[in-house]
mmCIF file of C-alpha atoms in Angstrom:
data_model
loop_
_atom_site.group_PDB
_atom_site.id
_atom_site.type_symbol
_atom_site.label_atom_id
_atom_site.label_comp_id
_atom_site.label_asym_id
_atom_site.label_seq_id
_atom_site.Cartn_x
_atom_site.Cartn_y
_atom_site.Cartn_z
ATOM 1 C CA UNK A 1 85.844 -11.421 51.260
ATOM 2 C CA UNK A 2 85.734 -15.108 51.890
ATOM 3 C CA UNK A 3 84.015 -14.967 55.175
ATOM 4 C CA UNK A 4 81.584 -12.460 54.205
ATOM 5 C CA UNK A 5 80.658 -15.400 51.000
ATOM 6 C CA UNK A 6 80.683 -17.970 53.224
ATOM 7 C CA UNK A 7 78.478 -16.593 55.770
ATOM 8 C CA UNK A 8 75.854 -15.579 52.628
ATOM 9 C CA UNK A 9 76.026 -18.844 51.506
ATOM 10 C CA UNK A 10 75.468 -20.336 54.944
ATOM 11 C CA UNK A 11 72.543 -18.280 55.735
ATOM 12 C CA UNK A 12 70.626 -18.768 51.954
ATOM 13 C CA UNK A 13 71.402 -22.320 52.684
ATOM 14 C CA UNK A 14 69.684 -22.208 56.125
ATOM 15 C CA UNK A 15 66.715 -19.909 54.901
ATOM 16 C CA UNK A 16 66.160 -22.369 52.013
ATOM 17 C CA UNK A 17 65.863 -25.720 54.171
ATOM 18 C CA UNK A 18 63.455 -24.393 56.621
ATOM 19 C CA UNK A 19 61.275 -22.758 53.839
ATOM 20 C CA UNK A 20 61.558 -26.214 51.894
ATOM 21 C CA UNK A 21 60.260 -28.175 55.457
ATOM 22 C CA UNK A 22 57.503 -25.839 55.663
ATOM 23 C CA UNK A 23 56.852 -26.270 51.553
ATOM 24 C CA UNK A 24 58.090 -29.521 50.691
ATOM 25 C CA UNK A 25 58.159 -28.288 46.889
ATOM 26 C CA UNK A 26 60.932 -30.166 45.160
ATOM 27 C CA UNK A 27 62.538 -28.338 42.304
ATOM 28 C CA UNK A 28 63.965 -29.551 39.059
ATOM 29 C CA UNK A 29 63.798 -33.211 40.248
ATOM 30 C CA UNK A 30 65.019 -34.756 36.985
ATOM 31 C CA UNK A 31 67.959 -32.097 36.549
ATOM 32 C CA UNK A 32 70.688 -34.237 37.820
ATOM 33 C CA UNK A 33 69.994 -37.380 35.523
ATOM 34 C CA UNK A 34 70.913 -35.302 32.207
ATOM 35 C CA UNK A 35 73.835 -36.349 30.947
ATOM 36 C CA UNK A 36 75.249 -32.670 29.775
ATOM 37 C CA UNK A 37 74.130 -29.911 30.549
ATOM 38 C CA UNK A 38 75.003 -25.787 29.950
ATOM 39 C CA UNK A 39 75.452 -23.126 31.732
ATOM 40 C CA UNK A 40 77.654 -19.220 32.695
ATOM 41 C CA UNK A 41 79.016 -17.858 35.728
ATOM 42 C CA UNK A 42 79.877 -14.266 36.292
ATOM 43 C CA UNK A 43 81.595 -13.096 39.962
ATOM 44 C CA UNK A 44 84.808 -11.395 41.204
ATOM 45 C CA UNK A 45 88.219 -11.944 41.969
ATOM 46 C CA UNK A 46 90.622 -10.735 44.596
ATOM 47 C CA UNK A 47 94.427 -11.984 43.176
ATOM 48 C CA UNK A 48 97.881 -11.265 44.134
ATOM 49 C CA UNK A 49 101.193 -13.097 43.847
ATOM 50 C CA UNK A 50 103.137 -15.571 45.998
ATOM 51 C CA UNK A 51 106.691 -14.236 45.773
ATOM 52 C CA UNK A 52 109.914 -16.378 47.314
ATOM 53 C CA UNK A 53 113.184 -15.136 47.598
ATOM 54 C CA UNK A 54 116.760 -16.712 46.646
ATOM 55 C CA UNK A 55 118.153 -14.163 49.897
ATOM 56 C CA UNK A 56 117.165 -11.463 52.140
ATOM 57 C CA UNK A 57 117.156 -7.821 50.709
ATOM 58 C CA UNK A 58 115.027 -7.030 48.861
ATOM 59 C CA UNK A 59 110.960 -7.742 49.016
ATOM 60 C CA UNK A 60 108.068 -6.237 46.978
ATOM 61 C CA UNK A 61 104.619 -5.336 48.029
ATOM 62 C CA UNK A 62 101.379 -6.145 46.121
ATOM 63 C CA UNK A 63 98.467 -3.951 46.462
ATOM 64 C CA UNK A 64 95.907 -5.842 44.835
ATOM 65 C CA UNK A 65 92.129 -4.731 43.426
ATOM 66 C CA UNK A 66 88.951 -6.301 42.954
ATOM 67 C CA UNK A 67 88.265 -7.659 39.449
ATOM 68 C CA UNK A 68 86.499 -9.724 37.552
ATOM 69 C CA UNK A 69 85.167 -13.043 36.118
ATOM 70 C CA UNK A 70 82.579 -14.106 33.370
ATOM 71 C CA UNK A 71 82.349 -16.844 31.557
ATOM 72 C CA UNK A 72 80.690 -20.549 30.080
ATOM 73 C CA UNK A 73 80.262 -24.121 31.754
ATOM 74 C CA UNK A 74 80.110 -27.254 30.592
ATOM 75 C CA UNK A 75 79.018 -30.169 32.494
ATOM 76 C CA UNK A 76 79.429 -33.778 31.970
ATOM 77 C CA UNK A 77 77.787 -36.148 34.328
ATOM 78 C CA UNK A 78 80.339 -39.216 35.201
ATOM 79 C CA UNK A 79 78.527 -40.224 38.419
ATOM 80 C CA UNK A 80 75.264 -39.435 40.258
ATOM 81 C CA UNK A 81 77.739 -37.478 42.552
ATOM 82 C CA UNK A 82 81.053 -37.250 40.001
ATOM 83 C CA UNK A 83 80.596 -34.326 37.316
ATOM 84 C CA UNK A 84 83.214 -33.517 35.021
ATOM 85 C CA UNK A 85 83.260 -29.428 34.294
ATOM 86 C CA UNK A 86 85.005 -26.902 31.430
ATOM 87 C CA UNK A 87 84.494 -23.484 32.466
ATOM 88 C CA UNK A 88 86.485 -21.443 30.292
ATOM 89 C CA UNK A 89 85.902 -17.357 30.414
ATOM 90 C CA UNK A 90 87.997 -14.244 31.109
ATOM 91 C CA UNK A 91 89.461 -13.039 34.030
ATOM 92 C CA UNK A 92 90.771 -9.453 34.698
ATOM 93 C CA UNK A 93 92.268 -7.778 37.665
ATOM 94 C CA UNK A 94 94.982 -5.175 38.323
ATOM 95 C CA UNK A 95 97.791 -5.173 41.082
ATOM 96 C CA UNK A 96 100.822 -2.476 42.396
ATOM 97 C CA UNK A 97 103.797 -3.643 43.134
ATOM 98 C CA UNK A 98 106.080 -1.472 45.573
ATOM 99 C CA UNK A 99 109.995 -2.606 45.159
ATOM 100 C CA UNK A 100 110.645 -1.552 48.968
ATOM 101 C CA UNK A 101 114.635 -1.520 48.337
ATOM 102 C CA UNK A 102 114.367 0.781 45.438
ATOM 103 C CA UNK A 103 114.770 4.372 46.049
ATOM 104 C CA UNK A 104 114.257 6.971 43.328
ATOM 105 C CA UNK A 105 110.420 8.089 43.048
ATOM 106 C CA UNK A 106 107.172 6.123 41.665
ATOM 107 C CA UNK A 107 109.176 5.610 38.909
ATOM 108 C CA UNK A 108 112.078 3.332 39.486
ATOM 109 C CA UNK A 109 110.233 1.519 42.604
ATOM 110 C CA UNK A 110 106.595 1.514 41.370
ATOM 111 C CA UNK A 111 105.215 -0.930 38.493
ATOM 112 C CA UNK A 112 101.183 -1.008 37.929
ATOM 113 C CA UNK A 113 100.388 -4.713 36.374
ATOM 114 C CA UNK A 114 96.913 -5.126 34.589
ATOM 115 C CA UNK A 115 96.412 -8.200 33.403
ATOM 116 C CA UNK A 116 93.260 -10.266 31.635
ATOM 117 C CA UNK A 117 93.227 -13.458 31.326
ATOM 118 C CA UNK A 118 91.962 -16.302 28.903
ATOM 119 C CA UNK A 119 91.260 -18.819 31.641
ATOM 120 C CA UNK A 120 90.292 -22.842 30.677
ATOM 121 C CA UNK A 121 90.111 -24.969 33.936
ATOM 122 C CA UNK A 122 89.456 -28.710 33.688
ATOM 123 C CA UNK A 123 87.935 -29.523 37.217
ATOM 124 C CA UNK A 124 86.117 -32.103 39.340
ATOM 125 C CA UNK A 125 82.854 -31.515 41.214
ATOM 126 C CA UNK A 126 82.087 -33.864 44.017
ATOM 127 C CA UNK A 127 78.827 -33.184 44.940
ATOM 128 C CA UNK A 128 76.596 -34.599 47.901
ATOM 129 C CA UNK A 129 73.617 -35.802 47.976
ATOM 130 C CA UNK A 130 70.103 -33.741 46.973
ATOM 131 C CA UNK A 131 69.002 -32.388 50.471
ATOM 132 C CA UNK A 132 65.030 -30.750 49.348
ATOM 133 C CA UNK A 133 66.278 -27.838 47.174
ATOM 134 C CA UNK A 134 70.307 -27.658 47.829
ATOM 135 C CA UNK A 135 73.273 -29.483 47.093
ATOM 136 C CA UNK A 136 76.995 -28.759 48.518
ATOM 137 C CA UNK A 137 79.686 -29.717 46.327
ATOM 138 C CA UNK A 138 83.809 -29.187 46.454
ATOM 139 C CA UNK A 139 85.109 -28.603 42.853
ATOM 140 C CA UNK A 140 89.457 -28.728 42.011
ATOM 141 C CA UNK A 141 91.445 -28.902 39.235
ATOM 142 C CA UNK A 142 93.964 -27.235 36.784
ATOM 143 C CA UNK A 143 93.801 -24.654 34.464
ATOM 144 C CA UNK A 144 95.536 -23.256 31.048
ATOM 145 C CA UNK A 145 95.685 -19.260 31.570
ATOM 146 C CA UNK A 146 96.494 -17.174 28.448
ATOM 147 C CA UNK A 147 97.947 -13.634 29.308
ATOM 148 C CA UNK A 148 96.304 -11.574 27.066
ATOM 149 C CA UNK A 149 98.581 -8.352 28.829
ATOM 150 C CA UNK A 150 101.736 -9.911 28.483
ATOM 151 C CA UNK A 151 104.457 -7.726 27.305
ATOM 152 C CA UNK A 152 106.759 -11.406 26.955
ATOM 153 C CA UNK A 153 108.269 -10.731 24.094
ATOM 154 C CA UNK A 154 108.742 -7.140 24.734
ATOM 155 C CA UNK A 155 112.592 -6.188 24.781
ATOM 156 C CA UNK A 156 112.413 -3.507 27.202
ATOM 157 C CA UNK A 157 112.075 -4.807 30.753
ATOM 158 C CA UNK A 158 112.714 -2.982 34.172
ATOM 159 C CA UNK A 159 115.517 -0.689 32.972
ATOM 160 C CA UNK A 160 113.073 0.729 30.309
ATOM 161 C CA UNK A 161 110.073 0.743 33.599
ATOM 162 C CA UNK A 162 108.775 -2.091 31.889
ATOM 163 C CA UNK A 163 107.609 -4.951 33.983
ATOM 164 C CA UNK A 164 107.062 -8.318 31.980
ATOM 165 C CA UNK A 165 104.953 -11.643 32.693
ATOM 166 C CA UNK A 166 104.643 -14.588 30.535
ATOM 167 C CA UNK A 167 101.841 -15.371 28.516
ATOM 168 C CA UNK A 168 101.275 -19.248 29.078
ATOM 169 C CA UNK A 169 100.802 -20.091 32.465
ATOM 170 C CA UNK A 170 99.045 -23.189 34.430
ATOM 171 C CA UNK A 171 97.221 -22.974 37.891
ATOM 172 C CA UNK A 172 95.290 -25.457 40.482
ATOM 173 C CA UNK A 173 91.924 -24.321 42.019
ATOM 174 C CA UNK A 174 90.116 -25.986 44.406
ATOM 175 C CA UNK A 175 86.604 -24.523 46.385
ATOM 176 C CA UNK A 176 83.199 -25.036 47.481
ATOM 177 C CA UNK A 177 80.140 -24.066 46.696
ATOM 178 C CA UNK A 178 76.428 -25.185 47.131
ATOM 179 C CA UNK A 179 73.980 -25.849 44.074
ATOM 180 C CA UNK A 180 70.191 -23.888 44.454
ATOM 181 C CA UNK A 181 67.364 -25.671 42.779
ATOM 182 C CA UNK A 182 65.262 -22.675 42.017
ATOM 183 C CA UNK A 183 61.999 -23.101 39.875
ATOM 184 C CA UNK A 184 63.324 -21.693 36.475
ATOM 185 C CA UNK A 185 66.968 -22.198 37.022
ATOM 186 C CA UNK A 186 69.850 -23.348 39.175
ATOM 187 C CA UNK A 187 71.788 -20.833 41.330
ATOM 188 C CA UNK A 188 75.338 -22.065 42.314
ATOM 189 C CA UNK A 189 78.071 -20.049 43.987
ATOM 190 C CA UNK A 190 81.175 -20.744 44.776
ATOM 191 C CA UNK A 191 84.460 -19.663 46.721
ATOM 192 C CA UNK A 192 87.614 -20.887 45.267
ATOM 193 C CA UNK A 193 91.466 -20.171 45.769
ATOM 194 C CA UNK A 194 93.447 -19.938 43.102
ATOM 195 C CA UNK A 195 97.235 -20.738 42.881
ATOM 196 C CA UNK A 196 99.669 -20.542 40.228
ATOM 197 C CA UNK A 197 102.269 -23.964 39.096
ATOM 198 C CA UNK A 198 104.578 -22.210 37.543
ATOM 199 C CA UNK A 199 106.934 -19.051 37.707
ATOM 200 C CA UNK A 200 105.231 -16.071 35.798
ATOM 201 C CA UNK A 201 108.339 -13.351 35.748
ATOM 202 C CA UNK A 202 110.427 -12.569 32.580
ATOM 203 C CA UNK A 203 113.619 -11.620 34.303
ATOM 204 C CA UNK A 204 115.623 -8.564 33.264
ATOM 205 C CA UNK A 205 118.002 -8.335 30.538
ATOM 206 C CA UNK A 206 120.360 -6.924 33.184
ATOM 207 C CA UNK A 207 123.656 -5.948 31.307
ATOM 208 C CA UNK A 208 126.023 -6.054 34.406
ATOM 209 C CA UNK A 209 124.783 -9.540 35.455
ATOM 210 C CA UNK A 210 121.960 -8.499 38.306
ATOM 211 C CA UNK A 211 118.818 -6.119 38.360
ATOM 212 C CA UNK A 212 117.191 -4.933 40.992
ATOM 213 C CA UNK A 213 113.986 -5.837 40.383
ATOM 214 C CA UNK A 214 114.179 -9.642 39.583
ATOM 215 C CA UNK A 215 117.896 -10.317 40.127
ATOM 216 C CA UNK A 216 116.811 -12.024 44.029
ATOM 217 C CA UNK A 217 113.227 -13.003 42.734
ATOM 218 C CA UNK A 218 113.425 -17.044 43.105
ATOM 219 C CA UNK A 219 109.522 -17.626 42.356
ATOM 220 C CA UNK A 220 106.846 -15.374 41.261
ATOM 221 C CA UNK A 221 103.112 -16.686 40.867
ATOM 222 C CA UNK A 222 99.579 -15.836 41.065
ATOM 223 C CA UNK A 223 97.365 -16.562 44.195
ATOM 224 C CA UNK A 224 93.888 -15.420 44.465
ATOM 225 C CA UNK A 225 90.204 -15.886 45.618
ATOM 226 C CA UNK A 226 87.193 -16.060 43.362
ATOM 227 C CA UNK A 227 83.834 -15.690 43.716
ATOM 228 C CA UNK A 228 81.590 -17.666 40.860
ATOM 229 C CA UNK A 229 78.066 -17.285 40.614
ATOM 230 C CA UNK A 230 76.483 -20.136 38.242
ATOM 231 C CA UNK A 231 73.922 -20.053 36.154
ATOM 232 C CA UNK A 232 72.128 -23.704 34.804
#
């Protein structure tokens, strides 16, 4: 999915310099000097987890689906090229997770995780200069997740085929994208990755001291790819 983004954002990027040489029509010209401005995104997400062991064994298998993102920006211009962004919105996606070393049916070694997700990232955009009608930029920062899905306080865990993840979690993202000056709007997408600080798993109240599920689990955290397409 990232290639196939990049290469569409490479080749609108390339179609609209050599229309804006032939035009010369410069768009939104005083857009950049406003101080704040407004705007949404909407786009799709690809996410998984980045599991690490304590010792060999056992290992689980994520089988990840597309889902999705929507949400509202707000920009505050620090620098002709500095922006600080908010772009809080929902994100929702669903994974399978296969416990490989389990044997007993779907039941004991299968868990389905659906999870959406209150995100608030806090992010810098470095942006380059105007070229005609486009503008690359990298964006980064940190964000507050809230698990709307999590079954945290939930006492049944594993033993009861319940599989639990904590509700407040923080993650980095850091991506590119390219701003369009169009002649009623700006178009800006973007290609981030996604990747989770801290450890997401509730382990199992396991009764005789280990469970099978996240007795050898050392770290368990989100990792994904999102597509954002802006709206200004």
């Amino acid at each position: 999915m990232r290639k196939i983004v990049l290469l569409i954002i490479f080749i609108f990027s390339i179609n609209s310099i050599n229309a804006q040489k032939r035009d010369k029509v410069i768009y939104k010209q005083t857009w950049d000097k406003q101080t704040v401005f407004w705007g949404y995104y909407l786009g799709l997400n690809k996410k998984g987890y980045k599991i690490s062991y304590k010792s060999e064994g056992s290992f689980i298998d994520v089988t990840s689906n597309t889902g999705f993102n929507v949400g509202l920006i707000g920009d505050l211009r620090l620098h002709k090229n500095i922006n600080l962004r908010l772009e809080p919105g929902l994100s929702s996606n669903t994974k399978e997770l296969a416990f490989t070393h389990i044997e007993g049916g779907p039941k004991d070694s299968i868990r389905a995780v659906s999870a959406t997700y209150l995100r608030i990232p806090l992010l810098l955009k470095l942006s380059t200069n105007r070229l005609y009608n486009i503008r690359p930029y990298l964006i980064g920062g940190v964000s507050y997740d809230y698990n709307f899905s999590s079954n945290q306080d939930n006492p049944d865990d594993n033993f009861n085929s319940e599989f639990r993840m904590k509700k407040s979690n923080f993650t980095y993202e850091i991506g590119v994208g390219v701003d369009f000056y169009l002649p009623y709007f700006i178009f800006s997408p973007s290609i981030r990755g996604v990747f989770a600080i801290n450890d997401e798993l509730i382990r199992d109240n396991a009764t005789n001291g280990y469970s099978p599920w996240t007795g050898n689990v050392d770290y368990f955290g989100t990792r994904g790819v999102f597509l954002k397409l802006a709206f200004h």
